[in-house]
Coordinates of C-alpha atoms and ligand atoms in Angstrom, one line a residue:
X1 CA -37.4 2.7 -46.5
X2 CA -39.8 4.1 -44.1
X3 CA -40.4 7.8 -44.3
X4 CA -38.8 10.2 -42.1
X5 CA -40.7 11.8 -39.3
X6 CA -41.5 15.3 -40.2
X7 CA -39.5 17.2 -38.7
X8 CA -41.2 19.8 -35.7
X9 CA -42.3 22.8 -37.4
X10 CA -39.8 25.5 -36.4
X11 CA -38.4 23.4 -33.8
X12 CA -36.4 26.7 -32.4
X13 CA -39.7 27.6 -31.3
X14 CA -40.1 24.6 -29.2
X15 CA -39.1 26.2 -26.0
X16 CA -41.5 26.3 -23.3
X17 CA -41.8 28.8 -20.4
X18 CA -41.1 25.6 -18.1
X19 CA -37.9 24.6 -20.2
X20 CA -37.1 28.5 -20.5
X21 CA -37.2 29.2 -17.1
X22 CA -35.5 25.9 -15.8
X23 CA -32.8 26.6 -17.9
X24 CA -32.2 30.1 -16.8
X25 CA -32.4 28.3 -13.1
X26 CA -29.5 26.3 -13.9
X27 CA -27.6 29.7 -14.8
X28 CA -28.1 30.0 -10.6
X29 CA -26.0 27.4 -8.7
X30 CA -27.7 26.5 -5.0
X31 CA -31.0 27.8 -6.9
X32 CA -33.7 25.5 -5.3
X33 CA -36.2 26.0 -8.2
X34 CA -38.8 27.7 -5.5
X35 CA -38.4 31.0 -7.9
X36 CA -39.4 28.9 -10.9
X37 CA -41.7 27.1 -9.7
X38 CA -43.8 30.4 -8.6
X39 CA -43.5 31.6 -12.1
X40 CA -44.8 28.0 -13.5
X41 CA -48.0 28.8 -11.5
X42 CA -48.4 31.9 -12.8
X43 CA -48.7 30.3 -16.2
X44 CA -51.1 27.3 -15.3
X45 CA -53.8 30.3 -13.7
X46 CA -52.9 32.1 -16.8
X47 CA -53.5 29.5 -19.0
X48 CA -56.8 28.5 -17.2
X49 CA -58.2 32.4 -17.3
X50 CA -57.4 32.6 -20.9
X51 CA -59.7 29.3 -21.2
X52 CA -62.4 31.2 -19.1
X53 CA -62.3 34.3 -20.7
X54 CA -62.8 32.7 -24.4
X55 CA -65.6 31.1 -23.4
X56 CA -66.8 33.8 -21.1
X57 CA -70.7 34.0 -23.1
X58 CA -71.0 30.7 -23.3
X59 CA -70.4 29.9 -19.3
X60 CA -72.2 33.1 -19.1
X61 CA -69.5 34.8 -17.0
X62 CA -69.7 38.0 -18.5
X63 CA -70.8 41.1 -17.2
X64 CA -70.7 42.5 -13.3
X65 CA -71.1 40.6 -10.4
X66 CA -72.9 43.1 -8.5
X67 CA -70.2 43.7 -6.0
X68 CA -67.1 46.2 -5.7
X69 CA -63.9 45.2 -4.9
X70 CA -61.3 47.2 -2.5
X71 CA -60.9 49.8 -4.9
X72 CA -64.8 50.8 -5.4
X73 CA -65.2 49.7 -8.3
X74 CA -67.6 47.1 -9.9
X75 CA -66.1 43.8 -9.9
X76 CA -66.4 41.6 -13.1
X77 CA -67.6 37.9 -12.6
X78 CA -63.9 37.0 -14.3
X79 CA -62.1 39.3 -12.2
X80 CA -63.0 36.9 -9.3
X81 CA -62.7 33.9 -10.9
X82 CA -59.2 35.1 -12.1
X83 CA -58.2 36.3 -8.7
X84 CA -59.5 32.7 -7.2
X85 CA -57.2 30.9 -9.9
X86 CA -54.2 32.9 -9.4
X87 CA -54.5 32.7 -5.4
X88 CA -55.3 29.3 -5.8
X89 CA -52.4 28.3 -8.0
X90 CA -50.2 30.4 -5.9
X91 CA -51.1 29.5 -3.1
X92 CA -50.1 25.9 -3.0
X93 CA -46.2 27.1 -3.8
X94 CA -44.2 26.4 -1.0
X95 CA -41.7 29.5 -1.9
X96 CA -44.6 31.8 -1.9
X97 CA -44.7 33.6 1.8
X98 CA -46.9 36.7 0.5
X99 CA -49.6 37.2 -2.3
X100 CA -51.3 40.5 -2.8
X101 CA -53.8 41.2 -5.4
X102 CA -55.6 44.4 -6.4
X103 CA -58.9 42.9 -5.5
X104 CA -58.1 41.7 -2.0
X105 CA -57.6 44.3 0.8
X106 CA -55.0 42.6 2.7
X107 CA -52.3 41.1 1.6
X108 CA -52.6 37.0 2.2
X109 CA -49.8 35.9 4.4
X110 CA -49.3 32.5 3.4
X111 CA -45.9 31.0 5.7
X112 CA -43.8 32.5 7.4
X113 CA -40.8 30.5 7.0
X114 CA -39.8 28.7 3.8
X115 CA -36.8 25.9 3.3
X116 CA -33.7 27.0 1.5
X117 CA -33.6 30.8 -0.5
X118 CA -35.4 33.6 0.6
X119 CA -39.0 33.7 0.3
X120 CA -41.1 35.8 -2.2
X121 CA -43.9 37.8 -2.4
X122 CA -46.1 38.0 -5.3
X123 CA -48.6 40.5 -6.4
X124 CA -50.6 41.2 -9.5
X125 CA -53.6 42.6 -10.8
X126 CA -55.8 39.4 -11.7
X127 CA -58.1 40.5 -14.7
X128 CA -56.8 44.1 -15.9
X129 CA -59.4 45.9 -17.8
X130 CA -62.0 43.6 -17.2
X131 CA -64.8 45.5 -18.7
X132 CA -63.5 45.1 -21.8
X133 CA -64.8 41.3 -22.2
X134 CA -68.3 42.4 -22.6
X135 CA -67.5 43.7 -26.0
X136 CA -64.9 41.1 -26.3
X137 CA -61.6 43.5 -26.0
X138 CA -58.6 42.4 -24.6
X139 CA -57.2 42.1 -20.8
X140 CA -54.2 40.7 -19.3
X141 CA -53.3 39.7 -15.6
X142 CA -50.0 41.7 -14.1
X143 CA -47.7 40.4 -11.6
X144 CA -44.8 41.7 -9.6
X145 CA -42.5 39.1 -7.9
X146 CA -40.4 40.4 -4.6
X147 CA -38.2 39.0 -2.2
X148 CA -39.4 38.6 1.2
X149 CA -37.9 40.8 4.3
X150 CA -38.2 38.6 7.0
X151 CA -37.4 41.3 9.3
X152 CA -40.5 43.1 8.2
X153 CA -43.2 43.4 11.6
X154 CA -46.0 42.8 9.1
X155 CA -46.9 41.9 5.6
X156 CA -48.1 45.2 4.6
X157 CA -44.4 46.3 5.7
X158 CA -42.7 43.5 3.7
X159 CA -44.9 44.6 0.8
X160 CA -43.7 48.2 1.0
X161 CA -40.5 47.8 -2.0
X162 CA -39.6 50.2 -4.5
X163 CA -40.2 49.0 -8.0
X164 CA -36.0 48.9 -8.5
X165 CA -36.1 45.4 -5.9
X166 CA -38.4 43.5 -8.3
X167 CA -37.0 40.1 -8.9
X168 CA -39.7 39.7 -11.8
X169 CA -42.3 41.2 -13.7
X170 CA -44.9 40.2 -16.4
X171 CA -48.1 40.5 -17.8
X172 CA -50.5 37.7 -20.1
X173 CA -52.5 39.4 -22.9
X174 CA -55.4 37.9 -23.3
X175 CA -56.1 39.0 -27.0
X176 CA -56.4 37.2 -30.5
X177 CA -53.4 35.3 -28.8
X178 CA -52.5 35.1 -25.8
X179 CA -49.3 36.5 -25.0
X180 CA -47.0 36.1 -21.6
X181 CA -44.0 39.1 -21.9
X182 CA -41.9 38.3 -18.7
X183 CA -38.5 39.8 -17.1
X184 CA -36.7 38.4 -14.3
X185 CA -33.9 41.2 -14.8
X186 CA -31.9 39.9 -17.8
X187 CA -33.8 41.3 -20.9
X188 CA -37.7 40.8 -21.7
X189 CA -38.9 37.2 -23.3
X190 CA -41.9 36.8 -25.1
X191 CA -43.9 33.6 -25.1
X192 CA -47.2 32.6 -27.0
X193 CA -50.1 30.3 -26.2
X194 CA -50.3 27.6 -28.4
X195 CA -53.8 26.5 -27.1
X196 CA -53.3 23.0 -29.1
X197 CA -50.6 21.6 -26.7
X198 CA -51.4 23.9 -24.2
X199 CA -47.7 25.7 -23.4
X200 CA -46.4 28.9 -24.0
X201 CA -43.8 28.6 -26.1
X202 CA -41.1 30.9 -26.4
X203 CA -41.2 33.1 -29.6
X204 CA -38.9 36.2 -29.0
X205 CA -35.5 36.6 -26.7
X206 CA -34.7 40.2 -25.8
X207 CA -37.7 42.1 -27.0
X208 CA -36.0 45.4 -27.4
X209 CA -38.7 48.5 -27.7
X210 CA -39.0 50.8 -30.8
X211 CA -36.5 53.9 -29.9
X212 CA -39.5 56.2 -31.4
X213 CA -42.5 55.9 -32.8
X214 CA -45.6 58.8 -33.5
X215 CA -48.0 57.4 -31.2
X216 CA -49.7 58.5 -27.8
X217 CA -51.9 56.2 -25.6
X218 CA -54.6 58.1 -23.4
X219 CA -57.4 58.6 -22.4
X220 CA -58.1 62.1 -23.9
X221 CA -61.5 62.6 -22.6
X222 CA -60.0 64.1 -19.8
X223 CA -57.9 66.7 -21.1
X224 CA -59.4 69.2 -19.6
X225 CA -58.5 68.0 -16.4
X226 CA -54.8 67.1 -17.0
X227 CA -52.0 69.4 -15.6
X228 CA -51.6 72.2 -18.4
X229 CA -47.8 70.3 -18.8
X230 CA -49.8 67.2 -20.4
X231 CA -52.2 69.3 -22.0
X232 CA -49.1 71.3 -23.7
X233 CA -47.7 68.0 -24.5
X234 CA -50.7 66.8 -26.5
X235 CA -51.3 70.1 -28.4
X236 CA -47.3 69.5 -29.7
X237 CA -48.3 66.0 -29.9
X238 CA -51.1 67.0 -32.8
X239 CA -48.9 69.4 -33.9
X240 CA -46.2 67.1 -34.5
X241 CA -48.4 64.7 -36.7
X242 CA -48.6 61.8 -33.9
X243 CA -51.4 59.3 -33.9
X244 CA -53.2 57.8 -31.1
X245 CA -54.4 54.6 -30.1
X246 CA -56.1 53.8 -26.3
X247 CA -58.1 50.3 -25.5
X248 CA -58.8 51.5 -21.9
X249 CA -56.4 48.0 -20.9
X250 CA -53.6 48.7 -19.4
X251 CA -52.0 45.6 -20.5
X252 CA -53.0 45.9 -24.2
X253 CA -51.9 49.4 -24.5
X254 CA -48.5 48.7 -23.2
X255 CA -48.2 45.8 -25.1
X256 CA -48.5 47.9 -28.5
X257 CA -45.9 50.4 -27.1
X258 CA -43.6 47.4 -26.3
X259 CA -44.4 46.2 -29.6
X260 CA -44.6 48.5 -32.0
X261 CA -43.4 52.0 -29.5
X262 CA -44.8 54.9 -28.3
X263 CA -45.8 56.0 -24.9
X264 CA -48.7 55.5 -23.0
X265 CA -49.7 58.0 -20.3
X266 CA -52.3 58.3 -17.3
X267 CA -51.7 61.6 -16.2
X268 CA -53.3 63.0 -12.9
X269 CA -57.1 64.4 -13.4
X270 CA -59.3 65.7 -11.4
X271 CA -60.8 62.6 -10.7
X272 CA -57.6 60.7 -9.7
X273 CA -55.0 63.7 -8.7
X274 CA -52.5 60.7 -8.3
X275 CA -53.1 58.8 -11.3
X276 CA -55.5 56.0 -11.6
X277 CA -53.1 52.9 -11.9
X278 CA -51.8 51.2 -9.3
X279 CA -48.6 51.7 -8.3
X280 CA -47.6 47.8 -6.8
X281 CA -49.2 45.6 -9.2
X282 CA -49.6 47.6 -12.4
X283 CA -47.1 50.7 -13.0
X284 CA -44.2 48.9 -11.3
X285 CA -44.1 45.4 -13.2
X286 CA -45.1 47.5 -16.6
X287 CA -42.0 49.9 -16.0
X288 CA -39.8 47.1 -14.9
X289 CA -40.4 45.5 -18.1
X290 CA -40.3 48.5 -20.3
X291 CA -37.1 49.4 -19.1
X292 CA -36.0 46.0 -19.3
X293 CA -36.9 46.1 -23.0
X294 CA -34.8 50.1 -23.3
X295 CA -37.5 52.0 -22.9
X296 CA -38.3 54.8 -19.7
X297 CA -41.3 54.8 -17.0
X298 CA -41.7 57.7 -15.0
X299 CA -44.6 59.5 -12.7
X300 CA -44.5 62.6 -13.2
X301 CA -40.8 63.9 -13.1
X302 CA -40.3 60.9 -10.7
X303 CA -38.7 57.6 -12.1
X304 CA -41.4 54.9 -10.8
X305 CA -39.5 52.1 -9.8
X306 CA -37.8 54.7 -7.7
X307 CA -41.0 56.1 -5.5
X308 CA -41.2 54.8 -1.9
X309 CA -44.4 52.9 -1.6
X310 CA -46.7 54.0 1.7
X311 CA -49.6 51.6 1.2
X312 CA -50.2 48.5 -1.3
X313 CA -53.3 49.7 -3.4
X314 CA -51.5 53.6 -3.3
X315 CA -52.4 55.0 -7.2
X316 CA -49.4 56.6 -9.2
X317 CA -49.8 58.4 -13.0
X318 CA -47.5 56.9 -15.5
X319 CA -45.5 57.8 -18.4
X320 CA -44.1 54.9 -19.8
X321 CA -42.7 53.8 -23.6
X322 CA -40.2 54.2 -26.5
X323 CA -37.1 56.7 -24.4
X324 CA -37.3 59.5 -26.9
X325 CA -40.8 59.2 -26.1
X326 CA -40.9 59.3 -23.0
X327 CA -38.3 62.5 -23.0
X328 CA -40.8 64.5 -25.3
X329 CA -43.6 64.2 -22.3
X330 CA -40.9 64.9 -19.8
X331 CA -39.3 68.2 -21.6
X332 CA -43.0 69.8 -21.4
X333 CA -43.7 68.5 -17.8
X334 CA -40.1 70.5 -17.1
X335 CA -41.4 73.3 -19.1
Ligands
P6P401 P1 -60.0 55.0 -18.0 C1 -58.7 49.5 -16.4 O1 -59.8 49.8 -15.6 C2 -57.5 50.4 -16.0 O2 -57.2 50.1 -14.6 C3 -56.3 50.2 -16.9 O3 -56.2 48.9 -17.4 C4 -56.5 51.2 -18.0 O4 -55.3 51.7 -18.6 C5 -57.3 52.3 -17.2 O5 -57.9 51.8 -16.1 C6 -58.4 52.9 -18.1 O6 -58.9 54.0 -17.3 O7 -60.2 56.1 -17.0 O8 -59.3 55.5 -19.3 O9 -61.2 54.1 -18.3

């Protein structure tokens, strides 16, 4: 008798983003697979950065390039070989009309007209946190997927959507594992890299975030500088026996509040009255997933998927994590 095949370890696990996603497409009669096939590309850059990043010293990629990017700040060599991948990938997808990335000024206008549904737009932050891969920390690329407005007179006005018109939202940790959390309005999914067959296999459904949990995520260096609200809130915070963890990456950070719960917070300091993050391509995917998964995001007293963008690199503060977390910020800000 010859011996069985082994069966697949875990075989429930054997879902891959591709079968995941065309799956949920055929939950969309007259879909024409343009929506999936933007998010497929998303996860071949992804998967290509992660490669880069892990072998960062060895290619010697570290480190700055010398240059800044739109924002003023000191681009990382990944951050433009992460942006290059991504607008490469991207670019090639015929249901693509629009890419916008945090280190490009303008926004890329890539067709105007596309066969079949409604174009998209897609924008993301290529390498978040990028300084962190000198002393090997973790970063993630974030990306925000809209529909197009074809009455729009320009791309910059096309671009110019609340948060709440998202059609999808994700991030990819790159960490000890890398990590894709995505959203396309029905419930947050979780996939992981397995780097041996080179997929991201789905490994949680429905990520659901911790209701509470004793944790704050800041940057507390800058106390002194946050609105007395904030700085009230932290005092109560100690008080209250919370602990706090901050990696200085966006991505990471809201990935343990998703994870584990919590909030994580840039306030408005003196150096960035308006908050630091971006509001297009890092606070509004982030809050569309954490809400997503039950929990709040809100600027200020403002829900963020709710503010009226005026430009596409325009900064907001954030307050985003576990609801009852979120509320505890929010009753000081009220006073
Ligand atoms: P700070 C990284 O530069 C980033 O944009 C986010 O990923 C992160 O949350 C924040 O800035 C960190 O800013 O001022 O604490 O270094």
């Amino acid at each position: 008798m010859p011996s069985q095949p082994t069966p697949p370890v875990d075989s429930a696990r054997l879902m891959s983003i591709q079968s995941y996603l065309l799956a949920e497409e055929d939950k969309h009669p007259g879909a024409t697979g343009r929506f999936t096939w933007i998010l497929s590309a998303i996860g071949l850059a992804t998967k290509f950065i992660a490669a880069r990043c892990r072998r960062a010293r060895i290619e010697n990629v570290l480190g700055a390039l010398g240059t800044e990017n739109v924002q003023g700040e000191t681009q990382q060599k990944l951050d433009v070989i992460a942006n290059e991948t991504l607008l490469s990938c991207l670019g090639s997808r015929a249901g693509l009309a629009i890419v916008a990335s945090e280190e490009n000024e303008e926004p890329l206008l890539l067709r105007t007209e596309t066969d079949g549904e409604r174009p998209y737009i897609a924008l993301f932050d290529p390498l978040d946190g990028s300084s962190n891969l000198d002393t090997c920390g973790s970063v993630g690329t974030i990306f925000s997927i809209l529909q197009h407005d074809r009455r729009a007179d320009s791309p910059h006005e096309a671009i110019r959507q609340p948060g709440t018109q998202q059609v999808a939202a994700g991030y990819v940790l790159y960490g000890p594992s890398t990590v894709m959390v995505l959203t396309t309005g029905h419930g947050v999914q979780m996939f992981v890299l397995d780097p041996t067959i080179g997929s991201f296999l789905l490994v949680e459904e429905n990520v659901r975030i911790p209701e509470t949990a004793k944790t704050y995520s800041l940057n507390e260096a800058y106390t002194a500088t946050f609105p007395e609200e904030y700085q009230r809130y932290l005092a109560w915070a100690h008080e209250s026996g919370y602990s706090s963890r901050y990696s200085g990456a966006m991505v990471a950070d809201v990935h343990r509040v998703l994870v584990k719960g919590g909030v994580f917070m840039y306030p408005p300091t003196q150096k960035a009255p308006n908050g630091k993050l971006r509001l297009m391509y890092e606070a509004n995917p982030m809050a569309m997933l954490v809400e997503q998964a039950g929990g709040k995001a809100y600027s200020g007293l403002q829900r963020t998927l709710e503010i009226e963008p005026e430009a596409l690199h325009q900064r907001t503060s954030v307050i985003m994590g576990s609801a009852a977390e979120v509320d505890h910020v929010l009753d000081h800000l009220r006073g």
